[in-house]
Amino acid sequence: QSALTQPRSMSGSPGQSVTISCTGTSSDVGAYNYASWYQHHPGKAPKLVIYDVTKRPSGVPDRFSGSKSGNTASLTISGLQAEDEADYYCCSYATTSVLFGGGTKLIVL
Amino acid sequence: EEQLLESGGGLVQPGRSLRLSCAASGFTFSTYAMTWVRQAPGKGLEWVSGISYSGDNRYYADSVKGRFTISRDNAKNTLYLQMNDLRAEDTALYYCAKDLRSFTLIGDVFDYWGQGTLVTVSS
């Protein structure tokens, strides 16, 4: 049960796009199309922004999109806005457990 | 509106026990798998344990296996986490979370989260 690997921090200017990667193994991210992403502002509950690799819950702006290639899932945020500054976590089903990534702190410059 | 309200956290000495509760409302609790996720101070999210909608299937992270027990009372719309032999590394904010999909054995997509209850293990 090793955590998924994410970059510790990323940054971008308003209006730009950023892509956060999440690398697992052929037993989790690579094995299933069940990767999900959460936005977490300090002091608040995490918020689901992407699930099943590419699906967006209702109410999540279409600026948020997901993809996967092999053992790596990715979250892309386009048209960055100040309120996107937060911690982002990927998550994957792993048969008898669930794995989170270590989290990526996104800074909007 | 779906709501989850955790309780039961507090300061506890190493080796002691604590039971967390999560009261659910606004959805048909008995049809959704439920999960506990924790966040240690300054650290990321960690999946702790999950339970199927019926309660028949239970799953644990290696870090808590043998010490923590997840359970649910579908008549009371409540999720529990019994934590025994607590260690300093169990210090964290504990969230309960609802699975997006109904009738699953293990929740892996969490559409609603509580605000968390803080557990501090220290002498």
Short mmCIF file of C-alpha atoms in Angstrom, two decimals:
data_model
loop_
_atom_site.label_atom_id
_atom_site.label_comp_id
_atom_site.label_asym_id
_atom_site.label_seq_id
_atom_site.Cartn_x
_atom_site.Cartn_y
_atom_site.Cartn_z
CA GLN A 1 0.00 0.00 0.00
CA SER A 2 2.39 2.70 -1.19
CA ALA A 3 1.11 6.20 -1.78
CA LEU A 4 0.74 7.41 -5.32
CA THR A 5 3.45 9.85 -6.47
CA GLN A 6 2.60 13.50 -7.11
CA PRO A 7 4.81 16.58 -7.43
CA ARG A 8 4.93 18.39 -4.08
CA SER A 9 4.13 21.78 -5.56
CA MET A 10 3.31 23.51 -8.81
CA SER A 11 2.54 27.06 -9.77
CA GLY A 12 0.95 29.04 -12.55
CA SER A 13 -0.30 32.51 -13.34
CA PRO A 14 -3.98 33.40 -13.71
CA GLY A 15 -5.29 32.29 -17.09
CA GLN A 16 -2.58 29.68 -17.60
CA SER A 17 -2.97 25.91 -17.54
CA VAL A 18 -1.30 23.46 -15.21
CA THR A 19 -1.19 19.68 -15.28
CA ILE A 20 -0.63 17.67 -12.12
CA SER A 21 0.60 14.12 -12.52
CA CYS A 22 -0.10 11.09 -10.35
CA THR A 23 1.99 7.99 -10.82
CA GLY A 24 1.02 4.61 -9.49
CA THR A 25 1.59 1.06 -10.62
CA SER A 26 0.00 -1.59 -12.81
CA SER A 27 -1.88 -2.75 -9.69
CA ASP A 28 -3.73 0.50 -9.06
CA VAL A 29 -3.78 3.49 -11.45
CA GLY A 30 -2.76 1.36 -14.41
CA ALA A 31 -5.16 -1.45 -13.70
CA TYR A 32 -8.43 0.46 -13.41
CA ASN A 33 -10.14 3.53 -14.83
CA TYR A 34 -11.02 4.64 -11.30
CA ALA A 35 -8.60 7.49 -10.66
CA SER A 36 -10.13 10.48 -8.93
CA TRP A 37 -8.96 13.93 -7.84
CA TYR A 38 -9.78 16.09 -4.82
CA GLN A 39 -9.31 19.79 -4.19
CA HIS A 40 -8.56 20.61 -0.57
CA HIS A 41 -8.56 24.11 0.85
CA PRO A 42 -7.08 24.26 4.39
CA GLY A 43 -9.75 24.04 7.07
CA LYS A 44 -12.40 22.74 4.68
CA ALA A 45 -13.52 19.29 3.63
CA PRO A 46 -11.91 17.88 0.47
CA LYS A 47 -13.96 18.35 -2.71
CA LEU A 48 -14.25 15.82 -5.53
CA VAL A 49 -13.34 17.42 -8.87
CA ILE A 50 -12.69 14.43 -11.17
CA TYR A 51 -13.63 10.74 -10.91
CA ASP A 52 -13.28 7.68 -13.13
CA VAL A 53 -10.25 9.39 -14.74
CA THR A 54 -12.22 11.88 -16.85
CA LYS A 55 -15.67 12.48 -15.33
CA ARG A 56 -16.62 15.75 -13.67
CA PRO A 57 -19.22 15.95 -10.89
CA SER A 58 -22.00 18.43 -11.43
CA GLY A 59 -21.00 21.91 -10.37
CA VAL A 60 -17.29 21.47 -11.13
CA PRO A 61 -16.19 23.90 -13.87
CA ASP A 62 -15.12 22.40 -17.19
CA ARG A 63 -11.75 24.06 -16.62
CA PHE A 64 -10.98 20.86 -14.69
CA SER A 65 -10.21 17.80 -16.78
CA GLY A 66 -8.59 14.42 -16.26
CA SER A 67 -6.70 11.88 -18.30
CA LYS A 68 -4.61 8.76 -17.93
CA SER A 69 -1.73 7.12 -19.71
CA GLY A 70 -0.42 3.82 -18.46
CA ASN A 71 0.25 4.06 -14.73
CA THR A 72 -0.04 7.86 -14.62
CA ALA A 73 -3.21 9.88 -14.17
CA SER A 74 -3.25 13.62 -14.73
CA LEU A 75 -5.39 16.56 -13.69
CA THR A 76 -5.36 19.64 -15.91
CA ILE A 77 -6.71 22.97 -14.74
CA SER A 78 -7.04 25.49 -17.53
CA GLY A 79 -7.71 29.20 -17.19
CA LEU A 80 -6.25 29.28 -13.69
CA GLN A 81 -8.11 31.41 -11.17
CA ALA A 82 -7.05 32.62 -7.75
CA GLU A 83 -9.56 30.32 -6.05
CA ASP A 84 -7.87 27.29 -7.61
CA GLU A 85 -4.99 27.70 -5.17
CA ALA A 86 -5.29 24.63 -2.97
CA ASP A 87 -3.87 21.18 -2.32
CA TYR A 88 -4.81 18.53 -4.88
CA TYR A 89 -4.84 14.81 -4.20
CA CYS A 90 -5.20 11.94 -6.60
CA CYS A 91 -6.81 8.70 -5.49
CA SER A 92 -7.06 5.22 -6.93
CA TYR A 93 -8.94 2.01 -6.27
CA ALA A 94 -6.54 -0.86 -5.56
CA THR A 95 -8.84 -3.89 -5.18
CA THR A 96 -8.85 -4.25 -1.38
CA SER A 97 -7.67 -0.77 -0.51
CA VAL A 98 -7.68 2.80 -1.74
CA LEU A 99 -4.55 4.85 -2.29
CA PHE A 100 -4.08 8.60 -2.14
CA GLY A 101 -1.25 10.56 -3.63
CA GLY A 102 1.00 12.62 -1.40
CA GLY A 103 -0.69 15.82 -2.56
CA THR A 104 0.34 18.74 -4.74
CA LYS A 105 0.22 22.31 -3.49
CA LEU A 106 -0.94 24.49 -6.36
CA ILE A 107 0.12 28.12 -6.11
CA VAL A 108 -1.55 30.74 -8.29
CA LEU A 109 1.00 33.50 -8.78
CA GLU B 1 -28.82 17.71 1.53
CA GLU B 2 -26.25 15.08 2.39
CA GLN B 3 -24.46 15.70 5.68
CA LEU B 4 -21.82 13.86 7.65
CA LEU B 5 -20.95 14.82 11.21
CA GLU B 6 -17.99 13.21 12.95
CA SER B 7 -17.53 13.10 16.72
CA GLY B 8 -15.53 11.31 19.36
CA GLY B 9 -12.09 12.79 18.82
CA GLY B 10 -9.91 14.09 21.60
CA LEU B 11 -6.63 13.77 23.47
CA VAL B 12 -5.69 10.22 24.42
CA GLN B 13 -2.58 8.58 25.81
CA PRO B 14 -0.56 6.09 23.75
CA GLY B 15 -1.90 2.57 24.05
CA ARG B 16 -5.42 3.70 24.92
CA SER B 17 -8.61 3.44 22.87
CA LEU B 18 -11.08 5.82 21.27
CA ARG B 19 -14.25 5.36 19.23
CA LEU B 20 -15.17 7.79 16.49
CA SER B 21 -18.70 8.19 15.16
CA CYS B 22 -20.05 9.68 11.96
CA ALA B 23 -23.74 10.57 11.85
CA ALA B 24 -25.17 10.66 8.34
CA SER B 25 -28.26 12.42 7.05
CA GLY B 26 -29.84 13.50 3.78
CA PHE B 27 -29.27 10.23 1.90
CA THR B 28 -30.10 6.53 2.15
CA PHE B 29 -27.17 5.57 4.35
CA SER B 30 -27.72 1.81 4.06
CA THR B 31 -27.06 1.82 0.31
CA TYR B 32 -23.62 3.45 0.30
CA ALA B 33 -20.16 2.22 1.24
CA MET B 34 -18.47 4.48 3.77
CA THR B 35 -14.85 5.31 4.45
CA TRP B 36 -12.55 6.88 7.04
CA VAL B 37 -9.73 9.09 5.75
CA ARG B 38 -7.23 10.89 7.97
CA GLN B 39 -4.81 13.76 7.65
CA ALA B 40 -1.90 14.04 10.05
CA PRO B 41 -0.65 17.56 10.85
CA GLY B 42 1.25 18.92 7.87
CA LYS B 43 0.73 15.71 5.89
CA GLY B 44 -1.51 14.50 3.09
CA LEU B 45 -4.70 12.48 3.03
CA GLU B 46 -4.45 8.81 4.02
CA TRP B 47 -7.13 6.21 3.45
CA VAL B 48 -7.71 4.40 6.75
CA SER B 49 -10.61 1.99 6.37
CA GLY B 50 -13.70 1.27 4.29
CA ILE B 51 -16.89 -0.70 4.79
CA SER B 52 -19.43 -1.95 2.27
CA TYR B 53 -23.01 -0.71 2.21
CA SER B 54 -24.20 -3.81 4.08
CA GLY B 55 -21.33 -3.91 6.54
CA ASP B 56 -20.33 -7.39 5.41
CA ASN B 57 -17.03 -6.29 3.83
CA ARG B 58 -14.38 -4.31 5.70
CA TYR B 59 -11.01 -3.07 4.50
CA TYR B 60 -8.04 -1.56 6.34
CA ALA B 61 -4.79 0.20 5.60
CA ASP B 62 -1.75 -1.80 6.68
CA SER B 63 -0.90 0.95 9.18
CA VAL B 64 -4.06 0.29 11.23
CA LYS B 65 -4.84 -3.36 10.52
CA GLY B 66 -5.32 -5.30 13.73
CA ARG B 67 -5.79 -2.14 15.82
CA PHE B 68 -8.77 -0.35 14.22
CA THR B 69 -12.24 -1.75 13.52
CA ILE B 70 -14.76 -0.13 11.22
CA SER B 71 -18.46 -0.80 11.67
CA ARG B 72 -21.82 0.71 10.85
CA ASP B 73 -25.36 0.74 12.19
CA ASN B 74 -27.68 1.22 9.24
CA ALA B 75 -30.68 1.57 11.55
CA LYS B 76 -29.00 4.56 13.22
CA ASN B 77 -27.40 5.97 10.04
CA THR B 78 -24.06 5.96 11.83
CA LEU B 79 -20.52 4.90 10.93
CA TYR B 80 -17.96 4.02 13.59
CA LEU B 81 -14.22 3.59 13.94
CA GLN B 82 -12.97 1.78 17.03
CA MET B 83 -9.32 2.65 17.51
CA ASN B 84 -7.28 0.54 19.93
CA ASP B 85 -3.61 0.63 20.92
CA LEU B 86 -3.29 4.18 19.69
CA ARG B 87 0.11 5.51 18.71
CA ALA B 88 1.54 8.98 18.28
CA GLU B 89 1.49 8.47 14.51
CA ASP B 90 -2.31 8.07 14.64
CA THR B 91 -2.59 11.77 15.54
CA ALA B 92 -4.67 13.26 12.75
CA LEU B 93 -7.91 14.85 11.65
CA TYR B 94 -10.25 11.96 10.85
CA TYR B 95 -12.83 12.42 8.11
CA CYS B 96 -15.71 10.15 7.22
CA ALA B 97 -16.68 10.11 3.57
CA LYS B 98 -19.56 8.76 1.49
CA ASP B 99 -19.05 6.81 -1.73
CA LEU B 100 -20.39 8.33 -4.93
CA ARG B 101 -21.91 5.09 -6.14
CA SER B 102 -24.49 2.97 -4.35
CA PHE B 103 -24.20 -0.72 -3.51
CA THR B 104 -20.42 -0.94 -3.77
CA LEU B 105 -18.22 -3.15 -1.62
CA ILE B 106 -15.41 -0.62 -1.16
CA GLY B 107 -15.86 3.09 -1.62
CA ASP B 108 -13.23 4.68 -3.84
CA VAL B 109 -14.87 7.91 -4.97
CA PHE B 110 -15.93 10.23 -2.16
CA ASP B 111 -18.57 12.80 -3.01
CA TYR B 112 -19.40 13.98 0.51
CA TRP B 113 -17.08 14.48 3.45
CA GLY B 114 -17.58 15.54 7.02
CA GLN B 115 -15.59 18.35 8.60
CA GLY B 116 -13.45 15.90 10.56
CA THR B 117 -12.75 15.12 14.20
CA LEU B 118 -9.28 15.61 15.67
CA VAL B 119 -7.50 12.77 17.42
CA THR B 120 -4.35 13.60 19.36
CA VAL B 121 -2.30 10.77 20.82
CA SER B 122 0.14 12.05 23.41
CA SER B 123 1.26 11.39 26.94
#
